[in-house]
Amino acid sequence: MIIMRSDVGIIEDSCSDECRKGQMMGNGNASTQDRSTYPSVKDLTLEEKASLTSGADAWHLQGVESKGIPGYMITDGPHGLRKARGADQEETSTGETDLGDSVPATCFPPAAGLSSSWNPDIVRRVGVAMGEECIQEKVAVILGPGVNIKRNPLGGRCFEYWSEDPYLAGHEAVGIVEGVQSRGIGTSLKHFAVNNQETDRLRISANVSQRALREIYFPAFEHIVKTAQPWTVMCSYNRINGVHSAQNQWLLTDVLRGEWGFQGIVMSDWGADHDRVASLNAGLNLEMPPSGTDDEIVYAARDGRIRPEQLDRMAQGMIDLVSKARPAMSREGYRYDVAAHHEVAREAARESIVMLKNDDGADGDAILPVKPGASIAVIGEFARTPRYQGGGSSHITPTRMTSFLDALAERGIAADFAPGFTLDLEPADPALEQQAVAAARGADVVLMFLGLPEAAESEGFDRTSLDIPAKQIELLREVAAANPNVAVVLSNGSVVSIAPWAQHAKAILESWLLGQAGGAALADVIFGDVSPSGKLAQTIPLDINDDPSMVNWPGEEGHVDYGEGVFVGYRYYDTYRKAVDYPFGFGMSYARFAISDVQVAKTGANTARVTATVRNTSGVDGAETVQVYVAPGKAAVARPAHELKGFVKVFLKAGEAAQVAIDLDERAFAYWSEKYNDWHVEAGEYGIEVGTSSRDIAATVPVNLDGDGKTLPLTEWSSFGEWEADPFGAQVVAAVERAGEEGTLPKLPDTDMMRMFLKSMPINSMPMLMAADGKQITAFMLDAYARLTQHAHPDA
């Protein structure tokens, strides 16, 4: 995408200097290197090959030191480095996992927040920083990003995933892969695939249609694989349509490698490999952690259950992986810039904050930003003890931690603080509540920090409600009664209910989980140093039961049916015109923007370029995200009302304007056809919607596409309507009509009712409608079609 600034007349692309450095360095793909410079699988014994397909311990690859193959370390991510203390010491590498004791590393905003930045450039910069920290800590592969779809906001791991929309998830998270790998460190794209809940996650079968897989659950993985070639992909725990991901050859080999061209290795999630032989045959290179069953691979290779070339491919992949990491792992004495990385975390956190509401205060001006000299009450334990990351395997020990109270102290701003409640699920403390109300009563503005304590959401379990703990909401009511000038700051890893209490707040900031610099970033926004620019990557519903997946959530008897198909998130809400609290893509700013001059030009039979002008019409600097949605016209299948297919975030000074251009490729207009087992673009008119959320559309411009011309051979089982719609079939139907008029064939039914029945009927059922006449017409149609297609394709 291109941004053209009208004030200076220059064109910028959206790739930063760090991005270009990464492009120049490349992905370090060993397949493009001279393999004579490092060991080959041909140099190994059968036992050594087998050993490479399992880890040495919980955090190390298996090496073969005698053959020059090191056993490098891999560690958890995905929003920073979680390297267990002592994991690089032999005596502590026992395979045990201590989630609470890790070396200090920068805690960047988890995906729940970073996804709301809608800024691939800042995501890429985070990736670069993570890669640099891996070099210092001698970590060859960091496990992330996780790009599973937020199918349901109750999912316990939503904080770690990017969006309900696959386009947004893929086009943001690719920055992590590009950034990390630009530093010669590998990433692990996870969890492939359809890992959308924590309930029974180790064994549940996600039963999902091929179309939903291709349109919703695969595209983020596909885009990142094709664009950035992650060094590794991690398979998920769950089964997909009955088959464990680790043993799914269609998933790991046919699709991932065969269709998408993946060149790296596939590893299991920790404990997801239940059959070493079946998994290796399916395309799994690496079992993690080791189960001590390398002999199973050796025996299977000897008795023919594993083909020699398959074992060689899987083992060579592991050799290639360590060879790619060797330059970075050979750097001695490298130290990353801790302060600079903290600043990147702060910038990322600023852009992650979404302003949902900003009404006028007592003086008639918007309550935010807080005016200089205003007396401030800060209420809520989250302001002192921030919840800045999710719980579970991604839990990081930060290099430093800045709470909002810390940020106030650094700015020299006095405030009356009252914790108001405890960060647990225990009943309210009346003394804390009274203190909070008293603090609020005398302030010009109340900044109230609410949210979900860690006990309410974490890896390992799904939530059962969208509600914030009741004691917090009751305190909000009491505080608002004492002082109506309340701005609420939320801390949560997935959406929470807002409508039940929104009337008690004049401003609402959704800050998600902001990482270690979140307190300073919030102060930057609250005091107006920067304008909020985040946009929702998830719809906020009015009620969890409005979500279409709730009919089958979280499943039963070992399976969960994805009955909503492709209608996930806004694709459902907007198609069926369901009321929501805040729509996908929504987010307010202190600045005001206008989008104009929207134009769409065809660039090919099924491609187009969208251009528009976005102008900052206010006196405040800020950023707007221009979003492009494609709205299909009449379609042969049920399609969402519109789908996000492009976006660009534009930073504009007060009064400045810029022209943006977004290209739409053929895939932007396609749906996955189970009939063709392929992507299909229908001919016809499509609406190109340009706006600032899925429900704030500034302009819609039609474009007519030629379609891809795909057809299937017609048979006696094709309906009469399918014959009419097919280019050759239509000629045959016309011949039948003519022959009927000439009297050489019986006439087709001519009443509307009979033609309605005929249209949906396979032509071999025409005798049911027309007796012997129908049989004669069927025979004529099949014969005429055969002659027509043979003439058109004589070599077929």
PDB file of N, CA and C in Angstrom, residues 603-689:
ATOM      1  N   THR A 603      -7.506  -3.166 -12.409  1.00  0.00           N
ATOM      2  CA  THR A 603      -6.125  -3.343 -12.854  1.00  0.00           C
ATOM      3  C   THR A 603      -5.925  -4.665 -13.569  1.00  0.00           C
ATOM      4  N   GLY A 604      -6.980  -5.440 -13.668  1.00  0.00           N
ATOM      5  CA  GLY A 604      -6.949  -6.733 -14.340  1.00  0.00           C
ATOM      6  C   GLY A 604      -8.354  -7.275 -14.389  1.00  0.00           C
ATOM      7  N   ALA A 605      -8.493  -8.491 -14.889  1.00  0.00           N
ATOM      8  CA  ALA A 605      -9.833  -9.069 -15.009  1.00  0.00           C
ATOM      9  C   ALA A 605     -10.528  -9.151 -13.665  1.00  0.00           C
ATOM     10  N   ASN A 606      -9.752  -9.451 -12.613  1.00  0.00           N
ATOM     11  CA  ASN A 606     -10.339  -9.639 -11.283  1.00  0.00           C
ATOM     12  C   ASN A 606      -9.494  -8.964 -10.203  1.00  0.00           C
ATOM     13  N   THR A 607      -8.896  -7.836 -10.531  1.00  0.00           N
ATOM     14  CA  THR A 607      -8.096  -7.082  -9.569  1.00  0.00           C
ATOM     15  C   THR A 607      -8.447  -5.608  -9.683  1.00  0.00           C
ATOM     16  N   ALA A 608      -8.117  -4.853  -8.644  1.00  0.00           N
ATOM     17  CA  ALA A 608      -8.472  -3.434  -8.645  1.00  0.00           C
ATOM     18  C   ALA A 608      -7.547  -2.666  -7.716  1.00  0.00           C
ATOM     19  N   ARG A 609      -7.490  -1.367  -7.921  1.00  0.00           N
ATOM     20  CA  ARG A 609      -6.772  -0.462  -7.019  1.00  0.00           C
ATOM     21  C   ARG A 609      -7.768   0.540  -6.467  1.00  0.00           C
ATOM     22  N   VAL A 610      -7.714   0.721  -5.140  1.00  0.00           N
ATOM     23  CA  VAL A 610      -8.583   1.668  -4.447  1.00  0.00           C
ATOM     24  C   VAL A 610      -7.743   2.865  -4.026  1.00  0.00           C
ATOM     25  N   THR A 611      -8.211   4.055  -4.337  1.00  0.00           N
ATOM     26  CA  THR A 611      -7.531   5.269  -3.880  1.00  0.00           C
ATOM     27  C   THR A 611      -8.522   6.148  -3.131  1.00  0.00           C
ATOM     28  N   ALA A 612      -8.009   6.897  -2.185  1.00  0.00           N
ATOM     29  CA  ALA A 612      -8.852   7.805  -1.405  1.00  0.00           C
ATOM     30  C   ALA A 612      -7.971   8.871  -0.788  1.00  0.00           C
ATOM     31  N   THR A 613      -8.594   9.976  -0.430  1.00  0.00           N
ATOM     32  CA  THR A 613      -7.900  11.042   0.285  1.00  0.00           C
ATOM     33  C   THR A 613      -8.421  11.067   1.715  1.00  0.00           C
ATOM     34  N   VAL A 614      -7.504  11.092   2.662  1.00  0.00           N
ATOM     35  CA  VAL A 614      -7.882  11.215   4.065  1.00  0.00           C
ATOM     36  C   VAL A 614      -7.274  12.505   4.595  1.00  0.00           C
ATOM     37  N   ARG A 615      -8.099  13.289   5.273  1.00  0.00           N
ATOM     38  CA  ARG A 615      -7.670  14.615   5.737  1.00  0.00           C
ATOM     39  C   ARG A 615      -7.935  14.752   7.237  1.00  0.00           C
ATOM     40  N   ASN A 616      -6.957  15.281   7.928  1.00  0.00           N
ATOM     41  CA  ASN A 616      -7.119  15.642   9.330  1.00  0.00           C
ATOM     42  C   ASN A 616      -7.771  17.016   9.365  1.00  0.00           C
ATOM     43  N   THR A 617      -9.039  17.052   9.718  1.00  0.00           N
ATOM     44  CA  THR A 617      -9.804  18.304   9.689  1.00  0.00           C
ATOM     45  C   THR A 617      -9.761  19.049  11.016  1.00  0.00           C
ATOM     46  N   SER A 618      -8.955  18.595  11.949  1.00  0.00           N
ATOM     47  CA  SER A 618      -8.922  19.191  13.288  1.00  0.00           C
ATOM     48  C   SER A 618      -7.624  19.950  13.510  1.00  0.00           C
ATOM     49  N   GLY A 619      -7.498  20.485  14.687  1.00  0.00           N
ATOM     50  CA  GLY A 619      -6.271  21.175  15.084  1.00  0.00           C
ATOM     51  C   GLY A 619      -5.350  20.305  15.908  1.00  0.00           C
ATOM     52  N   VAL A 620      -5.560  18.984  15.872  1.00  0.00           N
ATOM     53  CA  VAL A 620      -4.787  18.043  16.680  1.00  0.00           C
ATOM     54  C   VAL A 620      -4.125  17.024  15.755  1.00  0.00           C
ATOM     55  N   ASP A 621      -2.852  16.752  15.964  1.00  0.00           N
ATOM     56  CA  ASP A 621      -2.179  15.698  15.211  1.00  0.00           C
ATOM     57  C   ASP A 621      -2.777  14.341  15.591  1.00  0.00           C
ATOM     58  N   GLY A 622      -2.805  13.427  14.646  1.00  0.00           N
ATOM     59  CA  GLY A 622      -3.353  12.112  14.964  1.00  0.00           C
ATOM     60  C   GLY A 622      -3.191  11.149  13.812  1.00  0.00           C
ATOM     61  N   ALA A 623      -3.772   9.972  13.954  1.00  0.00           N
ATOM     62  CA  ALA A 623      -3.673   8.924  12.941  1.00  0.00           C
ATOM     63  C   ALA A 623      -5.055   8.331  12.694  1.00  0.00           C
ATOM     64  N   GLU A 624      -5.330   8.056  11.426  1.00  0.00           N
ATOM     65  CA  GLU A 624      -6.566   7.383  11.039  1.00  0.00           C
ATOM     66  C   GLU A 624      -6.212   6.125  10.256  1.00  0.00           C
ATOM     67  N   THR A 625      -7.020   5.097  10.432  1.00  0.00           N
ATOM     68  CA  THR A 625      -6.843   3.860   9.684  1.00  0.00           C
ATOM     69  C   THR A 625      -7.943   3.738   8.642  1.00  0.00           C
ATOM     70  N   VAL A 626      -7.534   3.781   7.398  1.00  0.00           N
ATOM     71  CA  VAL A 626      -8.471   3.637   6.283  1.00  0.00           C
ATOM     72  C   VAL A 626      -8.653   2.143   6.024  1.00  0.00           C
ATOM     73  N   GLN A 627      -9.901   1.705   6.064  1.00  0.00           N
ATOM     74  CA  GLN A 627     -10.211   0.283   5.936  1.00  0.00           C
ATOM     75  C   GLN A 627     -11.000   0.041   4.656  1.00  0.00           C
ATOM     76  N   VAL A 628     -10.630  -1.005   3.922  1.00  0.00           N
ATOM     77  CA  VAL A 628     -11.300  -1.349   2.667  1.00  0.00           C
ATOM     78  C   VAL A 628     -11.970  -2.709   2.829  1.00  0.00           C
ATOM     79  N   TYR A 629     -13.265  -2.723   2.583  1.00  0.00           N
ATOM     80  CA  TYR A 629     -14.061  -3.946   2.653  1.00  0.00           C
ATOM     81  C   TYR A 629     -14.606  -4.265   1.258  1.00  0.00           C
ATOM     82  N   VAL A 630     -14.646  -5.554   0.936  1.00  0.00           N
ATOM     83  CA  VAL A 630     -15.225  -5.999  -0.329  1.00  0.00           C
ATOM     84  C   VAL A 630     -16.588  -6.610  -0.041  1.00  0.00           C
ATOM     85  N   ALA A 631     -17.609  -6.082  -0.727  1.00  0.00           N
ATOM     86  CA  ALA A 631     -18.981  -6.565  -0.561  1.00  0.00           C
ATOM     87  C   ALA A 631     -19.401  -7.289  -1.840  1.00  0.00           C
ATOM     88  N   PRO A 632     -19.516  -8.612  -1.792  1.00  0.00           N
ATOM     89  CA  PRO A 632     -19.908  -9.334  -3.010  1.00  0.00           C
ATOM     90  C   PRO A 632     -21.367  -9.069  -3.356  1.00  0.00           C
ATOM     91  N   GLY A 633     -21.669  -9.163  -4.622  1.00  0.00           N
ATOM     92  CA  GLY A 633     -23.054  -9.070  -5.043  1.00  0.00           C
ATOM     93  C   GLY A 633     -23.733 -10.416  -4.897  1.00  0.00           C
ATOM     94  N   LYS A 634     -24.656 -10.711  -5.779  1.00  0.00           N
ATOM     95  CA  LYS A 634     -25.346 -11.992  -5.742  1.00  0.00           C
ATOM     96  C   LYS A 634     -24.341 -13.109  -5.961  1.00  0.00           C
ATOM     97  N   ALA A 635     -24.374 -14.107  -5.109  1.00  0.00           N
ATOM     98  CA  ALA A 635     -23.376 -15.173  -5.161  1.00  0.00           C
ATOM     99  C   ALA A 635     -24.038 -16.543  -5.139  1.00  0.00           C
ATOM    100  N   ALA A 636     -23.299 -17.524  -5.604  1.00  0.00           N
ATOM    101  CA  ALA A 636     -23.812 -18.894  -5.642  1.00  0.00           C
ATOM    102  C   ALA A 636     -23.801 -19.545  -4.264  1.00  0.00           C
ATOM    103  N   VAL A 637     -23.068 -18.945  -3.324  1.00  0.00           N
ATOM    104  CA  VAL A 637     -22.985 -19.467  -1.960  1.00  0.00           C
ATOM    105  C   VAL A 637     -23.314 -18.338  -0.994  1.00  0.00           C
ATOM    106  N   ALA A 638     -23.560 -18.696   0.253  1.00  0.00           N
ATOM    107  CA  ALA A 638     -23.817 -17.682   1.281  1.00  0.00           C
ATOM    108  C   ALA A 638     -22.506 -16.994   1.630  1.00  0.00           C
ATOM    109  N   ARG A 639     -22.422 -15.712   1.377  1.00  0.00           N
ATOM    110  CA  ARG A 639     -21.206 -14.953   1.657  1.00  0.00           C
ATOM    111  C   ARG A 639     -21.511 -13.834   2.651  1.00  0.00           C
ATOM    112  N   PRO A 640     -20.524 -13.463   3.470  1.00  0.00           N
ATOM    113  CA  PRO A 640     -20.720 -12.325   4.375  1.00  0.00           C
ATOM    114  C   PRO A 640     -21.034 -11.047   3.602  1.00  0.00           C
ATOM    115  N   ALA A 641     -21.704 -10.121   4.271  1.00  0.00           N
ATOM    116  CA  ALA A 641     -22.064  -8.854   3.634  1.00  0.00           C
ATOM    117  C   ALA A 641     -20.837  -8.120   3.128  1.00  0.00           C
ATOM    118  N   HIS A 642     -19.751  -8.203   3.872  1.00  0.00           N
ATOM    119  CA  HIS A 642     -18.487  -7.607   3.435  1.00  0.00           C
ATOM    120  C   HIS A 642     -17.360  -8.207   4.259  1.00  0.00           C
ATOM    121  N   GLU A 643     -16.144  -8.075   3.725  1.00  0.00           N
ATOM    122  CA  GLU A 643     -14.958  -8.616   4.389  1.00  0.00           C
ATOM    123  C   GLU A 643     -13.799  -7.647   4.220  1.00  0.00           C
ATOM    124  N   LEU A 644     -13.015  -7.483   5.293  1.00  0.00           N
ATOM    125  CA  LEU A 644     -11.836  -6.630   5.244  1.00  0.00           C
ATOM    126  C   LEU A 644     -10.820  -7.218   4.266  1.00  0.00           C
ATOM    127  N   LYS A 645     -10.355  -6.387   3.334  1.00  0.00           N
ATOM    128  CA  LYS A 645      -9.383  -6.849   2.349  1.00  0.00           C
ATOM    129  C   LYS A 645      -8.221  -5.879   2.157  1.00  0.00           C
ATOM    130  N   GLY A 646      -8.180  -4.831   2.973  1.00  0.00           N
ATOM    131  CA  GLY A 646      -7.070  -3.907   2.903  1.00  0.00           C
ATOM    132  C   GLY A 646      -7.194  -2.833   3.965  1.00  0.00           C
ATOM    133  N   PHE A 647      -6.072  -2.300   4.419  1.00  0.00           N
ATOM    134  CA  PHE A 647      -6.097  -1.194   5.384  1.00  0.00           C
ATOM    135  C   PHE A 647      -4.750  -0.494   5.354  1.00  0.00           C
ATOM    136  N   VAL A 648      -4.740   0.754   5.767  1.00  0.00           N
ATOM    137  CA  VAL A 648      -3.495   1.499   5.922  1.00  0.00           C
ATOM    138  C   VAL A 648      -3.707   2.544   7.009  1.00  0.00           C
ATOM    139  N   LYS A 649      -2.737   2.645   7.899  1.00  0.00           N
ATOM    140  CA  LYS A 649      -2.785   3.635   8.969  1.00  0.00           C
ATOM    141  C   LYS A 649      -1.975   4.859   8.544  1.00  0.00           C
ATOM    142  N   VAL A 650      -2.595   6.022   8.634  1.00  0.00           N
ATOM    143  CA  VAL A 650      -1.986   7.249   8.138  1.00  0.00           C
ATOM    144  C   VAL A 650      -1.838   8.238   9.294  1.00  0.00           C
ATOM    145  N   PHE A 651      -0.614   8.686   9.557  1.00  0.00           N
ATOM    146  CA  PHE A 651      -0.357   9.692  10.585  1.00  0.00           C
ATOM    147  C   PHE A 651      -0.357  11.068   9.923  1.00  0.00           C
ATOM    148  N   LEU A 652      -1.218  11.951  10.405  1.00  0.00           N
ATOM    149  CA  LEU A 652      -1.400  13.252   9.793  1.00  0.00           C
ATOM    150  C   LEU A 652      -1.334  14.357  10.843  1.00  0.00           C
ATOM    151  N   LYS A 653      -0.591  15.381  10.530  1.00  0.00           N
ATOM    152  CA  LYS A 653      -0.581  16.564  11.378  1.00  0.00           C
ATOM    153  C   LYS A 653      -1.884  17.336  11.183  1.00  0.00           C
ATOM    154  N   ALA A 654      -2.151  18.248  12.076  1.00  0.00           N
ATOM    155  CA  ALA A 654      -3.378  19.044  11.996  1.00  0.00           C
ATOM    156  C   ALA A 654      -3.492  19.698  10.627  1.00  0.00           C
ATOM    157  N   GLY A 655      -4.634  19.487   9.957  1.00  0.00           N
ATOM    158  CA  GLY A 655      -4.876  20.082   8.657  1.00  0.00           C
ATOM    159  C   GLY A 655      -4.243  19.370   7.481  1.00  0.00           C
ATOM    160  N   GLU A 656      -3.437  18.360   7.730  1.00  0.00           N
ATOM    161  CA  GLU A 656      -2.722  17.667   6.656  1.00  0.00           C
ATOM    162  C   GLU A 656      -3.628  16.646   5.977  1.00  0.00           C
ATOM    163  N   ALA A 657      -3.343  16.383   4.696  1.00  0.00           N
ATOM    164  CA  ALA A 657      -4.077  15.382   3.939  1.00  0.00           C
ATOM    165  C   ALA A 657      -3.097  14.459   3.247  1.00  0.00           C
ATOM    166  N   ALA A 658      -3.561  13.259   2.954  1.00  0.00           N
ATOM    167  CA  ALA A 658      -2.742  12.293   2.221  1.00  0.00           C
ATOM    168  C   ALA A 658      -3.639  11.443   1.347  1.00  0.00           C
ATOM    169  N   GLN A 659      -3.083  11.015   0.240  1.00  0.00           N
ATOM    170  CA  GLN A 659      -3.786  10.064  -0.612  1.00  0.00           C
ATOM    171  C   GLN A 659      -3.253   8.678  -0.318  1.00  0.00           C
ATOM    172  N   VAL A 660      -4.143   7.729  -0.183  1.00  0.00           N
ATOM    173  CA  VAL A 660      -3.750   6.345   0.063  1.00  0.00           C
ATOM    174  C   VAL A 660      -4.192   5.506  -1.122  1.00  0.00           C
ATOM    175  N   ALA A 661      -3.449   4.444  -1.368  1.00  0.00           N
ATOM    176  CA  ALA A 661      -3.784   3.511  -2.436  1.00  0.00           C
ATOM    177  C   ALA A 661      -3.633   2.090  -1.917  1.00  0.00           C
ATOM    178  N   ILE A 662      -4.630   1.279  -2.119  1.00  0.00           N
ATOM    179  CA  ILE A 662      -4.630  -0.109  -1.657  1.00  0.00           C
ATOM    180  C   ILE A 662      -5.010  -1.000  -2.838  1.00  0.00           C
ATOM    181  N   ASP A 663      -4.176  -1.971  -3.115  1.00  0.00           N
ATOM    182  CA  ASP A 663      -4.418  -2.897  -4.216  1.00  0.00           C
ATOM    183  C   ASP A 663      -5.191  -4.110  -3.734  1.00  0.00           C
ATOM    184  N   LEU A 664      -6.162  -4.506  -4.516  1.00  0.00           N
ATOM    185  CA  LEU A 664      -6.959  -5.692  -4.231  1.00  0.00           C
ATOM    186  C   LEU A 664      -6.628  -6.748  -5.271  1.00  0.00           C
ATOM    187  N   ASP A 665      -6.062  -7.876  -4.824  1.00  0.00           N
ATOM    188  CA  ASP A 665      -5.746  -8.942  -5.762  1.00  0.00           C
ATOM    189  C   ASP A 665      -6.968  -9.828  -5.977  1.00  0.00           C
ATOM    190  N   GLU A 666      -6.823 -10.845  -6.803  1.00  0.00           N
ATOM    191  CA  GLU A 666      -7.963 -11.699  -7.128  1.00  0.00           C
ATOM    192  C   GLU A 666      -8.522 -12.392  -5.899  1.00  0.00           C
ATOM    193  N   ARG A 667      -7.651 -12.727  -4.979  1.00  0.00           N
ATOM    194  CA  ARG A 667      -8.074 -13.410  -3.760  1.00  0.00           C
ATOM    195  C   ARG A 667      -9.030 -12.545  -2.939  1.00  0.00           C
ATOM    196  N   ALA A 668      -8.904 -11.226  -3.051  1.00  0.00           N
ATOM    197  CA  ALA A 668      -9.760 -10.330  -2.277  1.00  0.00           C
ATOM    198  C   ALA A 668     -11.230 -10.501  -2.636  1.00  0.00           C
ATOM    199  N   PHE A 669     -11.521 -11.018  -3.821  1.00  0.00           N
ATOM    200  CA  PHE A 669     -12.901 -11.155  -4.286  1.00  0.00           C
ATOM    201  C   PHE A 669     -13.388 -12.614  -4.265  1.00  0.00           C
ATOM    202  N   ALA A 670     -12.508 -13.535  -3.907  1.00  0.00           N
ATOM    203  CA  ALA A 670     -12.806 -14.957  -4.069  1.00  0.00           C
ATOM    204  C   ALA A 670     -13.424 -15.570  -2.824  1.00  0.00           C
ATOM    205  N   TYR A 671     -14.136 -16.641  -3.024  1.00  0.00           N
ATOM    206  CA  TYR A 671     -14.546 -17.518  -1.923  1.00  0.00           C
ATOM    207  C   TYR A 671     -14.037 -18.913  -2.228  1.00  0.00           C
ATOM    208  N   TRP A 672     -13.943 -19.743  -1.180  1.00  0.00           N
ATOM    209  CA  TRP A 672     -13.489 -21.122  -1.394  1.00  0.00           C
ATOM    210  C   TRP A 672     -14.686 -21.964  -1.823  1.00  0.00           C
ATOM    211  N   SER A 673     -14.592 -22.483  -3.016  1.00  0.00           N
ATOM    212  CA  SER A 673     -15.673 -23.303  -3.555  1.00  0.00           C
ATOM    213  C   SER A 673     -15.399 -24.774  -3.267  1.00  0.00           C
ATOM    214  N   GLU A 674     -16.266 -25.381  -2.511  1.00  0.00           N
ATOM    215  CA  GLU A 674     -16.113 -26.817  -2.252  1.00  0.00           C
ATOM    216  C   GLU A 674     -16.453 -27.621  -3.512  1.00  0.00           C
ATOM    217  N   LYS A 675     -17.206 -27.014  -4.409  1.00  0.00           N
ATOM    218  CA  LYS A 675     -17.507 -27.681  -5.679  1.00  0.00           C
ATOM    219  C   LYS A 675     -16.245 -27.798  -6.535  1.00  0.00           C
ATOM    220  N   TYR A 676     -15.501 -26.714  -6.619  1.00  0.00           N
ATOM    221  CA  TYR A 676     -14.273 -26.723  -7.419  1.00  0.00           C
ATOM    222  C   TYR A 676     -13.050 -27.145  -6.614  1.00  0.00           C
ATOM    223  N   ASN A 677     -13.192 -27.196  -5.301  1.00  0.00           N
ATOM    224  CA  ASN A 677     -12.059 -27.447  -4.409  1.00  0.00           C
ATOM    225  C   ASN A 677     -10.943 -26.443  -4.697  1.00  0.00           C
ATOM    226  N   ASP A 678     -11.354 -25.190  -4.821  1.00  0.00           N
ATOM    227  CA  ASP A 678     -10.410 -24.145  -5.205  1.00  0.00           C
ATOM    228  C   ASP A 678     -11.070 -22.789  -4.936  1.00  0.00           C
ATOM    229  N   TRP A 679     -10.250 -21.733  -5.000  1.00  0.00           N
ATOM    230  CA  TRP A 679     -10.779 -20.382  -4.897  1.00  0.00           C
ATOM    231  C   TRP A 679     -11.545 -20.041  -6.176  1.00  0.00           C
ATOM    232  N   HIS A 680     -12.628 -19.292  -6.029  1.00  0.00           N
ATOM    233  CA  HIS A 680     -13.482 -18.997  -7.171  1.00  0.00           C
ATOM    234  C   HIS A 680     -13.946 -17.542  -7.110  1.00  0.00           C
ATOM    235  N   VAL A 681     -13.746 -16.830  -8.221  1.00  0.00           N
ATOM    236  CA  VAL A 681     -14.238 -15.463  -8.363  1.00  0.00           C
ATOM    237  C   VAL A 681     -15.386 -15.478  -9.358  1.00  0.00           C
ATOM    238  N   GLU A 682     -16.558 -15.114  -8.897  1.00  0.00           N
ATOM    239  CA  GLU A 682     -17.711 -15.043  -9.778  1.00  0.00           C
ATOM    240  C   GLU A 682     -17.705 -13.721 -10.541  1.00  0.00           C
ATOM    241  N   ALA A 683     -18.157 -13.763 -11.759  1.00  0.00           N
ATOM    242  CA  ALA A 683     -18.310 -12.538 -12.531  1.00  0.00           C
ATOM    243  C   ALA A 683     -19.446 -11.707 -11.952  1.00  0.00           C
ATOM    244  N   GLY A 684     -19.345 -10.392 -12.081  1.00  0.00           N
ATOM    245  CA  GLY A 684     -20.430  -9.537 -11.620  1.00  0.00           C
ATOM    246  C   GLY A 684     -19.930  -8.323 -10.878  1.00  0.00           C
ATOM    247  N   GLU A 685     -20.858  -7.631 -10.237  1.00  0.00           N
ATOM    248  CA  GLU A 685     -20.565  -6.377  -9.544  1.00  0.00           C
ATOM    249  C   GLU A 685     -20.244  -6.626  -8.072  1.00  0.00           C
ATOM    250  N   TYR A 686     -19.189  -5.975  -7.613  1.00  0.00           N
ATOM    251  CA  TYR A 686     -18.780  -6.004  -6.214  1.00  0.00           C
ATOM    252  C   TYR A 686     -18.758  -4.572  -5.701  1.00  0.00           C
ATOM    253  N   GLY A 687     -19.100  -4.408  -4.430  1.00  0.00           N
ATOM    254  CA  GLY A 687     -19.024  -3.099  -3.812  1.00  0.00           C
ATOM    255  C   GLY A 687     -17.701  -2.942  -3.078  1.00  0.00           C
ATOM    256  N   ILE A 688     -16.992  -1.870  -3.326  1.00  0.00           N
ATOM    257  CA  ILE A 688     -15.754  -1.570  -2.604  1.00  0.00           C
ATOM    258  C   ILE A 688     -16.088  -0.492  -1.578  1.00  0.00           C
ATOM    259  N   GLU A 689     -16.059  -0.883  -0.310  1.00  0.00           N
ATOM    260  CA  GLU A 689     -16.426   0.018   0.784  1.00  0.00           C
ATOM    261  C   GLU A 689     -15.160   0.554   1.454  1.00  0.00           C
TER     262      GLU A 689
END
